[in-house]
Short mmCIF file of C-alpha atoms in Angstrom, two decimals:
data_model
loop_
_atom_site.label_atom_id
_atom_site.label_comp_id
_atom_site.label_asym_id
_atom_site.label_seq_id
_atom_site.Cartn_x
_atom_site.Cartn_y
_atom_site.Cartn_z
CA MET A 1 79.21 143.51 63.18
CA ASP A 2 75.71 144.75 64.24
CA THR A 3 74.50 148.31 63.91
CA GLN A 4 74.96 148.86 68.11
CA HIS A 5 78.55 148.05 67.74
CA SER A 6 79.34 150.34 64.72
CA GLU A 7 77.33 152.94 66.49
CA LEU A 8 79.47 152.37 69.66
CA ILE A 9 82.85 152.41 67.74
CA GLN A 10 81.73 155.64 66.11
CA LEU A 11 80.98 157.14 69.55
CA LEU A 12 84.47 155.86 71.03
CA LYS A 13 86.16 157.08 67.92
CA LYS A 14 84.60 160.70 68.61
CA ARG A 15 85.51 160.82 72.12
CA PHE A 16 89.15 159.28 71.26
CA GLU A 17 89.67 162.36 69.03
CA LYS A 18 88.21 165.00 71.26
CA ASN A 19 90.43 163.99 74.38
CA LYS A 20 93.81 163.23 72.68
CA ASN A 21 95.73 164.05 76.03
CA ARG A 22 94.55 160.70 77.50
CA HIS A 23 96.32 158.75 74.62
CA ALA A 24 98.56 161.09 72.80
CA THR A 25 100.87 158.48 71.08
CA LEU A 26 97.95 156.13 70.24
CA ASP A 27 96.41 155.92 66.83
CA TRP A 28 92.57 155.26 66.53
CA ALA A 29 92.84 152.82 63.46
CA THR A 30 94.89 150.37 65.76
CA VAL A 31 92.43 150.75 68.72
CA GLN A 32 89.41 150.10 65.99
CA GLU A 33 90.95 147.29 64.74
CA ARG A 34 91.63 145.68 67.92
CA LEU A 35 87.82 146.42 68.92
CA GLU A 36 86.55 144.82 66.00
CA ALA A 37 88.81 141.61 66.73
CA TYR A 38 87.06 141.34 70.06
CA PRO A 39 83.26 141.56 69.88
CA ASP A 40 82.88 140.33 73.58
CA LYS A 41 84.69 143.49 74.76
CA LEU A 42 82.50 145.69 72.60
CA THR A 43 79.52 144.42 74.75
CA SER A 44 81.46 145.42 77.95
CA LEU A 45 82.00 148.88 76.49
CA PHE A 46 78.49 149.15 75.50
CA GLU A 47 77.67 148.45 79.02
CA MET A 48 79.90 150.92 80.31
CA GLU A 49 78.48 153.38 77.96
CA ALA A 50 74.79 152.62 78.87
CA THR A 51 75.63 153.02 82.49
CA GLY A 52 77.11 156.69 81.91
CA GLY A 53 80.93 155.79 82.08
CA GLU A 54 81.97 157.45 78.79
CA PRO A 55 84.80 154.81 78.58
CA ASP A 56 87.85 156.08 76.79
CA VAL A 57 91.37 154.70 76.01
CA VAL A 58 93.93 155.80 78.75
CA GLY A 59 96.68 153.79 77.90
CA VAL A 60 98.18 150.60 76.46
CA ASP A 61 99.82 147.59 78.07
CA GLU A 62 103.09 147.36 76.20
CA GLN A 63 103.62 143.77 77.11
CA SER A 64 100.19 142.48 75.89
CA GLY A 65 99.44 145.09 73.39
CA GLU A 66 95.89 145.55 75.17
CA PHE A 67 94.19 148.85 75.08
CA ILE A 68 93.16 149.98 78.46
CA PHE A 69 89.73 151.69 78.66
CA PHE A 70 88.66 153.54 82.10
CA ASP A 71 85.29 155.42 82.84
CA CYS A 72 85.99 158.91 82.13
CA ALA A 73 82.59 160.45 82.84
CA ALA A 74 83.37 163.71 85.16
CA GLU A 75 81.23 162.23 87.68
CA SER A 76 80.58 158.46 88.91
CA PRO A 77 78.56 157.01 86.21
CA LYS A 78 74.77 157.42 86.96
CA GLY A 79 73.73 154.04 86.16
CA ARG A 80 76.16 152.67 88.81
CA ARG A 81 75.32 154.49 92.05
CA SER A 82 73.58 153.65 95.32
CA LEU A 83 75.43 150.11 95.33
CA CYS A 84 77.21 148.56 98.39
CA TYR A 85 80.53 147.34 97.71
CA ASP A 86 80.24 143.36 97.02
CA ARG A 87 77.98 140.55 97.46
CA GLU A 88 79.01 139.67 101.07
CA ALA A 89 78.01 143.39 102.22
CA LEU A 90 74.66 143.27 100.41
CA ASN A 91 73.82 140.01 101.88
CA ALA A 92 74.76 141.41 105.28
CA ARG A 93 72.22 144.12 105.17
CA LYS A 94 69.22 143.35 107.14
CA GLU A 95 67.04 146.09 105.76
CA HIS A 96 67.14 148.67 103.00
CA LYS A 97 69.13 146.84 100.86
CA PRO A 98 70.34 148.44 97.43
CA ALA A 99 69.51 146.64 94.27
CA SER A 100 73.30 145.32 93.79
CA SER A 101 76.69 145.72 94.47
CA ALA A 102 79.55 147.26 92.66
CA MET A 103 81.52 144.02 92.42
CA ASP A 104 78.31 142.11 91.16
CA MET A 105 77.51 144.85 88.42
CA ALA A 106 81.18 145.26 87.50
CA ALA A 107 81.49 141.30 87.05
CA ALA A 108 78.01 141.34 85.04
CA MET A 109 79.46 143.95 82.75
CA GLY A 110 82.60 142.07 82.32
CA ILE A 111 84.79 145.06 83.71
CA GLN A 112 87.04 145.51 86.74
CA LEU A 113 86.72 148.42 89.09
CA LEU A 114 89.61 150.85 89.39
CA ASN A 115 92.10 150.27 92.00
CA GLU A 116 93.59 152.97 94.00
CA ASP A 117 96.70 153.32 91.53
CA ASP A 118 94.46 153.39 88.63
CA TYR A 119 92.04 156.02 90.16
CA ARG A 120 95.10 158.31 90.77
CA TYR A 121 96.35 157.62 87.39
CA LEU A 122 92.90 158.65 85.82
CA GLN A 123 92.93 161.98 87.82
CA GLN A 124 95.99 163.25 85.85
CA PHE A 125 93.41 163.63 82.95
CA GLY A 126 91.30 166.04 84.88
CA PRO A 127 89.11 166.19 88.06
CA PHE A 128 87.05 163.49 88.36
CA ASP A 129 84.37 162.87 91.01
CA SER A 130 84.39 166.41 92.48
CA LYS A 131 80.69 166.05 93.38
CA THR A 132 80.50 162.25 93.76
CA SER A 133 82.51 159.29 94.74
CA SER A 134 83.50 156.13 93.41
CA TRP A 135 84.14 152.58 95.12
CA LEU A 136 87.64 151.53 94.38
CA ALA A 137 88.70 147.62 94.54
CA THR A 138 89.85 147.19 97.97
CA PRO A 139 92.72 145.16 99.21
CA GLY A 140 91.78 141.97 100.98
CA ASP A 141 93.23 142.97 104.51
CA ILE A 142 90.80 145.91 104.69
CA ARG A 143 87.70 144.07 103.21
CA ALA A 144 88.40 141.25 105.78
CA LEU A 145 87.44 144.06 108.35
CA ASP A 146 84.35 144.63 106.64
CA GLY A 147 85.63 147.73 105.07
CA ALA A 148 85.92 149.08 101.48
CA ILE A 149 87.75 151.92 100.03
CA PHE A 150 86.54 154.93 97.71
CA GLY A 151 87.89 157.86 96.25
CA ASP A 152 86.91 161.65 95.21
CA TYR A 153 88.56 164.81 94.30
CA ARG A 154 88.01 167.69 96.57
CA TYR A 155 90.08 170.86 97.48
CA GLY A 156 92.39 170.25 94.32
CA ARG A 157 93.41 166.95 95.43
CA VAL A 158 92.53 163.25 95.25
CA PHE A 159 91.15 161.69 98.54
CA ILE A 160 91.02 157.97 99.26
CA TYR A 161 88.68 157.05 102.19
CA HIS A 162 87.25 153.82 103.89
CA ASN A 163 83.80 153.21 104.78
CA GLY A 164 81.74 150.03 105.61
CA ALA A 165 81.42 147.83 102.75
CA GLN A 166 77.57 147.54 103.33
CA SER A 167 77.02 151.33 103.03
CA TYR A 168 75.56 152.87 99.68
CA TYR A 169 75.12 156.40 98.86
CA ALA A 170 73.24 158.24 96.09
CA VAL A 171 76.42 160.07 94.82
CA ARG A 172 78.72 156.84 95.17
CA GLY A 173 78.99 154.40 92.14
CA PHE A 174 81.90 152.70 90.76
CA ARG A 175 84.55 153.35 87.84
CA GLY A 176 85.63 150.52 85.66
CA SER A 177 88.32 149.39 83.60
CA LEU A 178 88.72 147.14 80.66
CA ARG A 179 91.45 145.71 78.55
CA VAL A 180 90.84 145.13 75.01
#
């Protein structure tokens, strides 16, 4: 294992130990063993960290045994903002195109956008996106109408909204998930 991966594992361990409420029944040694067995997943976690996501374990899939990591930064990751929703939306923009799209960036990182259920699940661990918002995986029927959904936390509750998929804002990014 290279130095970058070793440093990442140590950082993830510290975050894991600091935030036990996200995974009270899980043991770090088991998580680390699985991480070391899947170095390609470490690369994705490194990208999540490098873009400001602060990934942490939020659960385990009982059937597959996979650990589920979500971006747990208080606000939408800084390195993943000012993006429209997907490639189709990016290509449809005539001017002032953002650098990329949330879906393209997530795919390049090897992660998935949180869906609405994931986002609501994340919010049980504390308020996330109280000053920002995050694009969410959008159902096909909404996307077919040129829309996309995003979430934020305001007034003590989670809100899920819609917007044109071509839109982008300095305070809207996306949160990802990764199964290891």
